[in-house]
């Protein structure tokens, strides 16, 4: 391996104007180029197997710098310094030594490569060119319209350009010293990416970053390891806008699919559930025109018509609310609401219907005055549906209780009944759109009521809960934070 490295160095630097030498891991010269021979006046055969300090350093060579070089060689470290050396004839010259340790593929230290140009006017010109090139690179770094971040082996950010700071929302002094994991969203994924990155020279992919505010930033990155010893470069393009457009298109496609399903459901309900009560109503009205119908039978017919009208009214209310929500989405109108007045109105609205079925409707309110900032339309719809369902599934002699309780942090609404109850296998189905069962007097529904309740409550940061045992009644409740 040493021989191979020596040959590579020879080919690369044999004709260079900069004096160059290659030593083994102990610091003994293995090879030097013609420029070194010319400056030092030594031939390769004369210096081979010797340490550079043995032949080049003299009385005016700085002993502190000599010690620095010895310690660097002993610890396989790189070093760069200026020192006074001496030619074979004893003439002093000043040289700039840049020395780097060399490792093989197994990370085994096999030697040092050193460039030792003399400090002359040429060096000053080269330094000037280097300064100009550095300024150009710095200008590109500072004005790049992509994030450029340099991190060390421990994932600590050492440099970041203005675009990176602006993209992540940090000041430069805040970002420097942070780790890569501090601004990445999926930490485990980022650790895996970093480990893969350390094993490869270049890596390309997508990553989720976190803005200082917590906002997610989607990035497309190209990362290069060891652009400098222990320094790793990442160039990140902000593709958040692109991702949001893709997500918007995907969302619109989903909404379109849901709208199609909603239309199918709507037409199914209109075609079956709503048409049948209207047909029954029409039939009842036609019977009234027949001469054989006795006056005492009118009462029976009118009761049937009243039930049909009730059923149609609730169906239409739910259908219209559901259709409006599907088309436009529900927009909250938050106002201060007198909840005691609201639940009293719900109680009065359902009292007559409950009485007709022989059901006792009770009202329990924990305080005479309870106010809350909320949406009265949403709350009314939920409570109407819960009361209507309770009446639907209870029979003569049952009790329905409307309860409003003011707790420390929230307000609870509860509708309980002593009716049929719900079986365990059906309790998960009741919130599915279109799922419906007949009531205690074979009343039909749209299968939309509880779905609407949950959707409206979700907009109020709440959820409908249910407790029920078959044959022992049902309790629906929800809580609203104050």
Short mmCIF file of C-alpha atoms in Angstrom, two decimals:
data_model
loop_
_atom_site.label_atom_id
_atom_site.label_comp_id
_atom_site.label_asym_id
_atom_site.label_seq_id
_atom_site.Cartn_x
_atom_site.Cartn_y
_atom_site.Cartn_z
CA UNK A 1 0.00 0.00 0.00
CA UNK A 2 2.87 2.40 0.83
CA UNK A 3 4.42 1.65 -2.53
CA UNK A 4 1.12 2.37 -4.28
CA UNK A 5 0.66 5.68 -2.44
CA UNK A 6 4.25 6.60 -3.24
CA UNK A 7 3.63 5.95 -6.93
CA UNK A 8 0.42 8.05 -6.88
CA UNK A 9 2.26 10.89 -5.16
CA UNK A 10 5.15 10.63 -7.61
CA UNK A 11 2.88 10.87 -10.64
CA UNK A 12 0.88 13.77 -9.16
CA UNK A 13 3.73 15.89 -7.83
CA UNK A 14 6.89 14.80 -9.65
CA UNK A 15 6.80 17.78 -12.00
CA UNK A 16 5.21 20.22 -9.53
CA UNK A 17 6.99 23.48 -8.70
CA UNK A 18 6.21 22.88 -5.02
CA UNK A 19 8.77 20.79 -3.10
CA UNK A 20 6.97 17.64 -1.95
CA UNK A 21 7.93 14.61 0.13
CA UNK A 22 6.24 11.40 1.27
CA UNK A 23 7.24 9.67 4.52
CA UNK A 24 6.26 6.44 6.21
CA UNK A 25 4.13 6.41 9.37
CA UNK A 26 7.23 6.99 11.50
CA UNK A 27 8.30 10.09 9.57
CA UNK A 28 11.13 8.59 7.49
CA UNK A 29 11.36 9.87 3.88
CA UNK A 30 10.18 7.42 1.22
CA UNK A 31 10.05 9.76 -1.80
CA UNK A 32 10.63 13.38 -2.84
CA UNK A 33 10.12 15.26 -6.11
CA UNK A 34 12.59 17.18 -8.25
CA UNK A 35 11.48 20.56 -6.82
CA UNK A 36 12.51 19.33 -3.35
CA UNK A 37 15.86 18.15 -4.68
CA UNK A 38 16.38 21.52 -6.39
CA UNK A 39 15.55 23.63 -3.31
CA UNK A 40 17.26 21.44 -0.67
CA UNK A 41 20.25 20.43 -2.89
CA UNK A 42 19.76 16.86 -1.66
CA UNK A 43 19.01 13.91 -3.96
CA UNK A 44 16.37 11.27 -3.16
CA UNK A 45 19.07 8.69 -2.49
CA UNK A 46 20.63 11.04 0.08
CA UNK A 47 17.39 11.72 2.03
CA UNK A 48 15.63 8.37 1.70
CA UNK A 49 15.23 6.67 5.09
CA UNK A 50 15.97 9.87 7.02
CA UNK A 51 13.67 12.20 8.92
CA UNK A 52 13.23 15.66 7.24
CA UNK A 53 14.32 17.40 10.43
CA UNK A 54 17.66 15.57 10.44
CA UNK A 55 18.76 17.11 7.16
CA UNK A 56 16.79 20.36 6.85
CA UNK A 57 16.70 22.01 10.26
CA UNK A 58 19.52 24.07 11.71
CA UNK A 59 20.50 26.63 14.31
CA UNK A 60 17.80 29.15 13.45
CA UNK A 61 14.96 26.68 13.03
CA UNK A 62 12.35 27.55 15.69
CA UNK A 63 12.53 24.79 18.35
CA UNK A 64 8.86 25.30 19.32
CA UNK A 65 7.77 24.67 15.74
CA UNK A 66 10.09 21.67 15.56
CA UNK A 67 8.36 20.28 18.67
CA UNK A 68 4.92 20.92 17.10
CA UNK A 69 5.93 18.87 14.06
CA UNK A 70 7.32 16.02 16.19
CA UNK A 71 4.12 15.79 18.24
CA UNK A 72 1.94 15.88 15.10
CA UNK A 73 3.95 13.04 13.52
CA UNK A 74 3.80 11.00 16.73
CA UNK A 75 -0.01 11.39 16.87
CA UNK A 76 -0.71 11.10 13.11
CA UNK A 77 -2.10 14.66 12.96
CA UNK A 78 -2.03 17.22 10.18
CA UNK A 79 -0.09 20.45 10.66
CA UNK A 80 0.73 23.64 8.78
CA UNK A 81 3.44 26.15 9.70
CA UNK A 82 6.32 28.28 8.45
CA UNK A 83 9.90 27.44 9.48
CA UNK A 84 13.50 28.21 8.52
CA UNK A 85 15.19 25.25 6.82
CA UNK A 86 18.73 24.79 5.48
CA UNK A 87 20.01 23.47 2.15
CA UNK A 88 22.81 20.91 1.82
CA UNK A 89 25.31 23.78 1.35
CA UNK A 90 24.03 25.47 4.55
CA UNK A 91 21.98 28.24 2.95
CA UNK A 92 18.89 29.18 4.98
CA UNK A 93 15.49 29.43 3.32
CA UNK A 94 11.96 29.91 4.68
CA UNK A 95 9.31 27.36 3.79
CA UNK A 96 5.59 26.90 4.33
CA UNK A 97 5.01 23.26 5.33
CA UNK A 98 1.56 21.70 4.82
CA UNK A 99 1.55 18.12 6.07
CA UNK A 100 -1.37 15.64 6.03
CA UNK A 101 -1.47 12.09 7.46
CA UNK A 102 -2.35 9.36 4.91
CA UNK A 103 -4.61 6.40 5.70
CA UNK A 104 -5.41 3.27 3.70
CA UNK A 105 -8.86 1.81 2.99
CA UNK A 106 -8.84 0.12 6.40
CA UNK A 107 -8.20 3.49 8.09
CA UNK A 108 -4.67 2.35 8.96
CA UNK A 109 -2.13 5.15 9.17
CA UNK A 110 0.57 4.51 6.51
CA UNK A 111 2.46 7.80 6.28
CA UNK A 112 2.51 11.56 5.70
CA UNK A 113 2.43 13.68 2.56
CA UNK A 114 4.05 17.11 2.82
CA UNK A 115 4.24 20.09 0.48
CA UNK A 116 7.03 22.57 1.35
CA UNK A 117 7.02 25.59 -1.01
CA UNK A 118 9.43 28.42 -0.27
CA UNK A 119 7.97 31.69 0.97
CA UNK A 120 8.62 33.87 -2.04
CA UNK A 121 6.81 36.40 -4.21
CA UNK A 122 5.14 33.48 -5.96
CA UNK A 123 3.68 32.41 -2.66
CA UNK A 124 2.29 35.89 -2.09
CA UNK A 125 0.72 35.81 -5.55
CA UNK A 126 -0.75 32.38 -4.87
CA UNK A 127 -2.08 33.57 -1.53
CA UNK A 128 -3.68 36.57 -3.24
CA UNK A 129 -5.34 34.26 -5.75
CA UNK A 130 -6.49 32.06 -2.90
CA UNK A 131 -7.98 35.04 -1.08
CA UNK A 132 -9.83 36.09 -4.25
CA UNK A 133 -11.12 32.55 -4.77
CA UNK A 134 -12.19 32.37 -1.12
CA UNK A 135 -14.07 35.66 -1.44
CA UNK A 136 -15.83 34.36 -4.56
CA UNK A 137 -16.83 31.13 -2.80
CA UNK A 138 -18.01 33.11 0.22
CA UNK A 139 -20.16 35.32 -2.03
CA UNK A 140 -21.69 32.24 -3.68
CA UNK A 141 -22.27 30.69 -0.24
CA UNK A 142 -23.96 33.82 1.13
CA UNK A 143 -26.15 34.51 -1.92
CA UNK A 144 -27.17 30.96 -2.85
CA UNK A 145 -30.96 30.54 -3.13
CA UNK A 146 -30.76 27.16 -1.44
CA UNK A 147 -29.91 26.24 2.17
CA UNK A 148 -26.24 25.34 2.60
CA UNK A 149 -25.30 23.78 5.94
CA UNK A 150 -21.96 22.35 7.07
CA UNK A 151 -21.98 20.01 10.08
CA UNK A 152 -19.25 18.05 11.83
CA UNK A 153 -19.06 14.34 12.71
CA UNK A 154 -21.25 14.93 15.79
CA UNK A 155 -24.00 16.49 13.61
CA UNK A 156 -23.30 19.94 15.09
CA UNK A 157 -23.89 22.83 12.67
CA UNK A 158 -20.64 24.74 12.06
CA UNK A 159 -21.67 26.92 9.12
CA UNK A 160 -25.00 27.95 7.60
CA UNK A 161 -25.72 30.46 4.86
CA UNK A 162 -28.36 33.25 5.20
CA UNK A 163 -30.91 31.29 3.13
CA UNK A 164 -30.68 28.34 5.55
CA UNK A 165 -31.15 30.64 8.56
CA UNK A 166 -34.17 32.33 6.95
CA UNK A 167 -35.70 29.01 5.83
CA UNK A 168 -35.48 27.54 9.34
CA UNK A 169 -36.38 30.81 11.12
CA UNK A 170 -33.21 31.06 13.22
CA UNK A 171 -30.60 33.77 13.55
CA UNK A 172 -27.13 32.67 12.49
CA UNK A 173 -25.84 32.60 16.08
CA UNK A 174 -28.83 30.45 17.11
CA UNK A 175 -28.38 27.91 14.33
CA UNK A 176 -24.63 27.48 14.81
CA UNK A 177 -24.04 24.94 17.56
CA UNK A 178 -27.43 23.22 17.09
CA UNK A 179 -27.44 19.61 15.95
CA UNK A 180 -29.02 18.43 12.72
CA UNK A 181 -31.65 16.59 14.81
CA UNK A 182 -32.77 19.87 16.41
CA UNK A 183 -34.38 21.05 13.18
CA UNK A 184 -35.51 17.76 11.64
CA UNK A 185 -39.05 16.52 12.18
CA UNK A 186 -38.59 12.74 12.29
CA UNK A 187 -35.62 12.25 14.59
CA UNK A 188 -35.25 8.48 14.18
CA UNK A 189 -35.38 8.83 10.42
CA UNK A 190 -32.82 11.64 10.53
CA UNK A 191 -30.44 9.54 12.65
CA UNK A 192 -30.73 6.71 10.13
CA UNK A 193 -30.13 9.13 7.26
CA UNK A 194 -27.07 10.52 9.02
CA UNK A 195 -25.63 7.06 9.62
CA UNK A 196 -26.19 6.16 5.96
CA UNK A 197 -24.73 9.49 4.93
CA UNK A 198 -21.53 8.85 6.91
CA UNK A 199 -21.10 5.58 4.99
CA UNK A 200 -21.52 7.22 1.55
CA UNK A 201 -19.77 10.01 -0.28
CA UNK A 202 -23.06 11.50 -1.52
CA UNK A 203 -26.70 11.07 -0.68
CA UNK A 204 -29.84 12.51 -2.32
CA UNK A 205 -33.40 12.43 -0.97
CA UNK A 206 -36.25 14.24 0.77
CA UNK A 207 -36.43 15.28 4.42
CA UNK A 208 -38.92 16.97 6.75
CA UNK A 209 -37.51 19.95 8.64
CA UNK A 210 -38.96 22.04 11.45
CA UNK A 211 -39.11 25.82 11.34
CA UNK A 212 -38.38 27.55 14.65
CA UNK A 213 -42.15 28.25 14.91
CA UNK A 214 -42.91 24.52 14.61
CA UNK A 215 -44.07 24.75 10.99
CA UNK A 216 -43.05 21.78 8.84
CA UNK A 217 -40.71 22.44 5.91
CA UNK A 218 -40.30 19.86 3.17
CA UNK A 219 -36.81 19.75 1.71
CA UNK A 220 -34.98 18.03 -1.12
CA UNK A 221 -31.36 17.52 -0.12
CA UNK A 222 -28.00 16.63 -1.61
CA UNK A 223 -25.39 15.77 1.00
CA UNK A 224 -21.65 15.25 0.56
CA UNK A 225 -19.55 13.78 3.36
CA UNK A 226 -16.03 14.96 4.25
CA UNK A 227 -15.85 17.98 1.95
CA UNK A 228 -13.18 18.92 4.51
CA UNK A 229 -11.83 16.53 7.15
CA UNK A 230 -14.70 15.92 9.58
CA UNK A 231 -16.97 18.43 7.79
CA UNK A 232 -20.09 17.41 5.88
CA UNK A 233 -22.04 19.54 3.41
CA UNK A 234 -25.82 19.55 2.91
CA UNK A 235 -27.58 21.56 0.19
CA UNK A 236 -31.35 21.72 0.79
CA UNK A 237 -34.00 23.05 -1.60
CA UNK A 238 -37.31 24.14 -0.04
CA UNK A 239 -40.06 22.14 -1.80
CA UNK A 240 -42.80 22.96 0.73
CA UNK A 241 -44.92 24.84 -1.82
CA UNK A 242 -44.63 21.94 -4.26
CA UNK A 243 -45.64 19.44 -1.57
CA UNK A 244 -48.60 21.59 -0.48
CA UNK A 245 -49.85 21.78 -4.06
CA UNK A 246 -49.54 18.00 -4.39
CA UNK A 247 -51.40 17.58 -1.09
CA UNK A 248 -54.07 20.06 -2.22
CA UNK A 249 -54.63 18.11 -5.45
CA UNK A 250 -54.82 14.85 -3.46
CA UNK A 251 -57.28 16.43 -1.02
CA UNK A 252 -59.47 17.72 -3.85
CA UNK A 253 -59.52 14.26 -5.40
CA UNK A 254 -60.58 12.78 -2.05
CA UNK A 255 -63.23 15.46 -1.61
CA UNK A 256 -64.55 14.74 -5.09
CA UNK A 257 -64.74 11.04 -4.30
CA UNK A 258 -66.53 11.80 -1.02
CA UNK A 259 -68.92 14.17 -2.81
CA UNK A 260 -69.79 11.41 -5.26
CA UNK A 261 -70.47 9.03 -2.38
CA UNK A 262 -72.51 11.72 -0.63
CA UNK A 263 -74.67 12.22 -3.70
CA UNK A 264 -75.25 8.47 -3.94
CA UNK A 265 -76.30 8.41 -0.28
CA UNK A 266 -78.55 11.45 -0.70
CA UNK A 267 -80.37 10.02 -3.73
CA UNK A 268 -80.69 6.66 -1.98
CA UNK A 269 -82.37 8.31 1.03
CA UNK A 270 -84.65 10.44 -1.14
CA UNK A 271 -85.50 7.43 -3.30
CA UNK A 272 -86.39 5.14 -0.41
CA UNK A 273 -86.69 6.60 3.07
CA UNK A 274 -88.36 9.88 2.15
CA UNK A 275 -90.57 8.63 -0.68
CA UNK A 276 -92.28 5.99 1.47
CA UNK A 277 -93.66 8.40 4.17
CA UNK A 278 -94.85 10.78 1.45
CA UNK A 279 -96.63 7.92 -0.31
CA UNK A 280 -98.29 6.93 2.98
CA UNK A 281 -99.39 10.54 3.51
CA UNK A 282 -100.86 10.70 0.02
CA UNK A 283 -102.71 7.43 0.60
CA UNK A 284 -104.18 8.67 3.90
CA UNK A 285 -105.40 11.90 2.28
CA UNK A 286 -107.05 9.94 -0.56
CA UNK A 287 -108.94 7.80 1.97
CA UNK A 288 -110.48 10.94 3.51
CA UNK A 289 -112.34 11.60 0.21
CA UNK A 290 -114.11 8.24 0.33
CA UNK A 291 -117.75 8.41 1.53
CA UNK A 292 -117.44 5.15 3.50
CA UNK A 293 -114.95 6.75 5.92
CA UNK A 294 -116.77 7.55 9.16
CA UNK A 295 -116.16 10.86 11.05
CA UNK A 296 -114.78 9.01 14.10
CA UNK A 297 -112.12 7.50 11.84
CA UNK A 298 -110.88 10.96 10.87
CA UNK A 299 -109.05 11.22 14.19
CA UNK A 300 -107.08 8.06 13.42
CA UNK A 301 -106.21 9.35 9.95
CA UNK A 302 -105.12 12.72 11.29
CA UNK A 303 -102.91 11.04 13.90
CA UNK A 304 -101.28 9.05 11.09
CA UNK A 305 -100.85 12.21 9.01
CA UNK A 306 -99.30 13.98 12.04
CA UNK A 307 -96.80 11.16 12.56
CA UNK A 308 -95.90 11.19 8.87
CA UNK A 309 -95.40 14.96 8.96
CA UNK A 310 -93.18 14.63 12.05
CA UNK A 311 -91.12 11.94 10.36
CA UNK A 312 -90.80 13.95 7.15
CA UNK A 313 -89.91 17.12 9.07
CA UNK A 314 -87.02 15.45 10.91
CA UNK A 315 -85.83 13.71 7.77
CA UNK A 316 -85.86 16.94 5.79
CA UNK A 317 -84.11 18.91 8.55
CA UNK A 318 -81.31 16.35 8.72
CA UNK A 319 -81.09 15.99 4.96
CA UNK A 320 -80.84 19.74 4.45
CA UNK A 321 -78.25 20.18 7.23
CA UNK A 322 -76.21 17.25 5.95
CA UNK A 323 -76.39 18.35 2.30
CA UNK A 324 -75.37 21.90 3.24
CA UNK A 325 -72.42 20.65 5.26
CA UNK A 326 -71.30 18.33 2.44
CA UNK A 327 -71.48 21.12 -0.13
CA UNK A 328 -70.12 24.16 1.73
CA UNK A 329 -68.64 22.80 4.95
CA UNK A 330 -69.90 23.98 8.32
CA UNK A 331 -68.90 27.51 9.33
CA UNK A 332 -69.04 28.23 13.03
CA UNK A 333 -70.80 31.32 14.36
CA UNK A 334 -69.46 31.63 17.90
CA UNK A 335 -71.62 33.73 20.23
CA UNK A 336 -72.44 33.84 23.92
CA UNK A 337 -75.30 31.36 24.46
CA UNK A 338 -77.71 30.97 27.35
CA UNK A 339 -77.55 27.17 27.62
CA UNK A 340 -80.41 26.93 30.11
CA UNK A 341 -82.70 28.72 27.65
CA UNK A 342 -81.43 26.52 24.80
CA UNK A 343 -82.09 23.21 26.56
CA UNK A 344 -85.49 24.48 27.75
CA UNK A 345 -86.45 25.20 24.15
CA UNK A 346 -85.31 21.70 23.12
CA UNK A 347 -87.37 20.25 26.00
CA UNK A 348 -90.52 22.18 24.98
CA UNK A 349 -90.04 21.29 21.31
CA UNK A 350 -90.12 17.54 22.05
CA UNK A 351 -92.63 17.48 24.90
CA UNK A 352 -95.75 16.98 22.76
CA UNK A 353 -94.20 14.23 20.63
CA UNK A 354 -93.04 12.36 23.75
CA UNK A 355 -96.49 12.75 25.32
CA UNK A 356 -98.16 11.21 22.25
CA UNK A 357 -96.06 8.06 22.76
CA UNK A 358 -96.76 7.98 26.51
CA UNK A 359 -93.14 8.89 27.37
CA UNK A 360 -92.19 11.10 30.33
CA UNK A 361 -89.70 13.82 29.37
CA UNK A 362 -87.65 15.26 32.25
CA UNK A 363 -85.22 18.17 32.45
CA UNK A 364 -82.31 18.48 34.91
CA UNK A 365 -80.20 21.65 35.01
CA UNK A 366 -77.44 22.10 37.60
CA UNK A 367 -77.69 25.91 37.65
CA UNK A 368 -80.25 28.58 36.85
CA UNK A 369 -77.81 30.41 34.61
CA UNK A 370 -75.14 28.76 32.42
CA UNK A 371 -73.50 30.69 29.59
CA UNK A 372 -70.94 29.52 26.99
CA UNK A 373 -69.35 30.90 23.85
CA UNK A 374 -70.34 28.43 21.17
CA UNK A 375 -72.42 27.91 18.01
CA UNK A 376 -76.14 27.74 18.79
CA UNK A 377 -77.09 26.14 15.46
CA UNK A 378 -74.65 23.26 15.93
CA UNK A 379 -75.72 22.65 19.52
CA UNK A 380 -79.41 22.82 18.63
CA UNK A 381 -79.01 20.29 15.82
CA UNK A 382 -77.13 17.85 18.08
CA UNK A 383 -79.62 18.11 20.95
CA UNK A 384 -82.65 17.87 18.62
CA UNK A 385 -81.28 14.70 17.07
CA UNK A 386 -80.46 13.12 20.43
CA UNK A 387 -83.95 13.88 21.79
CA UNK A 388 -85.63 12.71 18.60
CA UNK A 389 -83.68 9.43 18.68
CA UNK A 390 -84.53 8.89 22.35
CA UNK A 391 -88.26 9.30 21.59
CA UNK A 392 -87.95 7.05 18.55
CA UNK A 393 -86.49 4.15 20.54
CA UNK A 394 -88.63 4.42 23.69
CA UNK A 395 -92.16 3.21 24.38
CA UNK A 396 -95.17 3.97 26.55
CA UNK A 397 -94.06 4.31 30.20
CA UNK A 398 -90.39 5.01 29.45
CA UNK A 399 -88.54 8.07 30.73
CA UNK A 400 -86.21 10.42 28.82
CA UNK A 401 -83.97 12.77 30.77
CA UNK A 402 -82.27 15.90 29.39
CA UNK A 403 -79.42 16.93 31.67
CA UNK A 404 -77.20 20.04 31.66
CA UNK A 405 -74.31 20.02 34.16
CA UNK A 406 -71.88 22.87 34.82
CA UNK A 407 -68.51 21.44 35.93
CA UNK A 408 -65.32 23.30 36.81
CA UNK A 409 -63.62 23.09 33.41
CA UNK A 410 -66.41 21.98 31.08
CA UNK A 411 -70.15 21.73 30.55
CA UNK A 412 -71.79 18.36 30.00
CA UNK A 413 -74.89 17.74 27.86
CA UNK A 414 -76.60 14.41 28.40
CA UNK A 415 -79.69 12.68 26.95
CA UNK A 416 -80.58 9.37 28.61
CA UNK A 417 -83.56 7.05 28.21
CA UNK A 418 -84.98 3.81 29.62
CA UNK A 419 -85.75 2.47 26.16
CA UNK A 420 -84.61 -0.50 24.08
CA UNK A 421 -80.87 0.03 24.45
CA UNK A 422 -78.26 -0.89 21.82
CA UNK A 423 -76.58 -4.26 21.39
CA UNK A 424 -72.79 -4.44 21.64
CA UNK A 425 -72.48 -5.51 17.98
CA UNK A 426 -74.45 -2.46 16.82
CA UNK A 427 -72.92 0.19 19.06
CA UNK A 428 -69.98 0.76 16.67
CA UNK A 429 -72.30 0.96 13.65
CA UNK A 430 -74.60 3.73 14.86
CA UNK A 431 -72.19 6.52 13.83
CA UNK A 432 -71.85 5.21 10.27
CA UNK A 433 -73.53 7.32 7.57
CA UNK A 434 -76.70 5.63 6.32
CA UNK A 435 -76.99 3.09 9.18
CA UNK A 436 -80.49 3.11 10.63
CA UNK A 437 -82.94 0.82 12.46
CA UNK A 438 -86.66 1.16 13.05
CA UNK A 439 -87.98 2.68 16.27
CA UNK A 440 -90.34 1.24 18.90
CA UNK A 441 -93.31 2.00 16.61
CA UNK A 442 -91.41 1.12 13.42
CA UNK A 443 -90.40 4.76 12.83
CA UNK A 444 -87.81 5.14 10.07
CA UNK A 445 -84.83 7.48 9.86
CA UNK A 446 -82.23 8.70 7.39
CA UNK A 447 -79.16 7.26 9.09
CA UNK A 448 -77.67 10.77 9.12
CA UNK A 449 -78.55 12.08 12.59
CA UNK A 450 -75.65 10.72 14.66
CA UNK A 451 -73.19 11.27 11.81
CA UNK A 452 -74.22 14.92 11.73
CA UNK A 453 -73.96 15.15 15.52
CA UNK A 454 -70.38 13.91 15.52
CA UNK A 455 -69.35 16.11 12.59
CA UNK A 456 -70.81 19.23 14.19
CA UNK A 457 -69.31 18.38 17.59
CA UNK A 458 -65.90 17.82 15.98
CA UNK A 459 -66.05 21.43 14.78
CA UNK A 460 -66.55 22.39 18.44
CA UNK A 461 -63.59 20.23 19.59
CA UNK A 462 -65.89 17.67 21.19
CA UNK A 463 -67.12 14.14 20.55
CA UNK A 464 -70.35 12.27 21.14
CA UNK A 465 -70.02 9.40 23.63
CA UNK A 466 -72.53 6.60 24.22
CA UNK A 467 -73.22 4.12 27.01
CA UNK A 468 -75.86 1.46 26.44
CA UNK A 469 -76.95 -2.03 27.39
CA UNK A 470 -79.54 -3.91 25.38
CA UNK A 471 -82.86 -3.72 27.23
CA UNK A 472 -81.60 -1.20 29.82
CA UNK A 473 -81.68 2.10 27.96
CA UNK A 474 -79.07 4.39 26.45
CA UNK A 475 -77.15 7.52 27.46
CA UNK A 476 -75.57 9.90 24.93
CA UNK A 477 -73.36 12.73 26.23
CA UNK A 478 -70.72 15.23 25.18
CA UNK A 479 -68.58 17.84 26.93
CA UNK A 480 -67.70 21.38 25.83
CA UNK A 481 -64.71 23.13 27.35
CA UNK A 482 -65.38 26.50 28.92
#
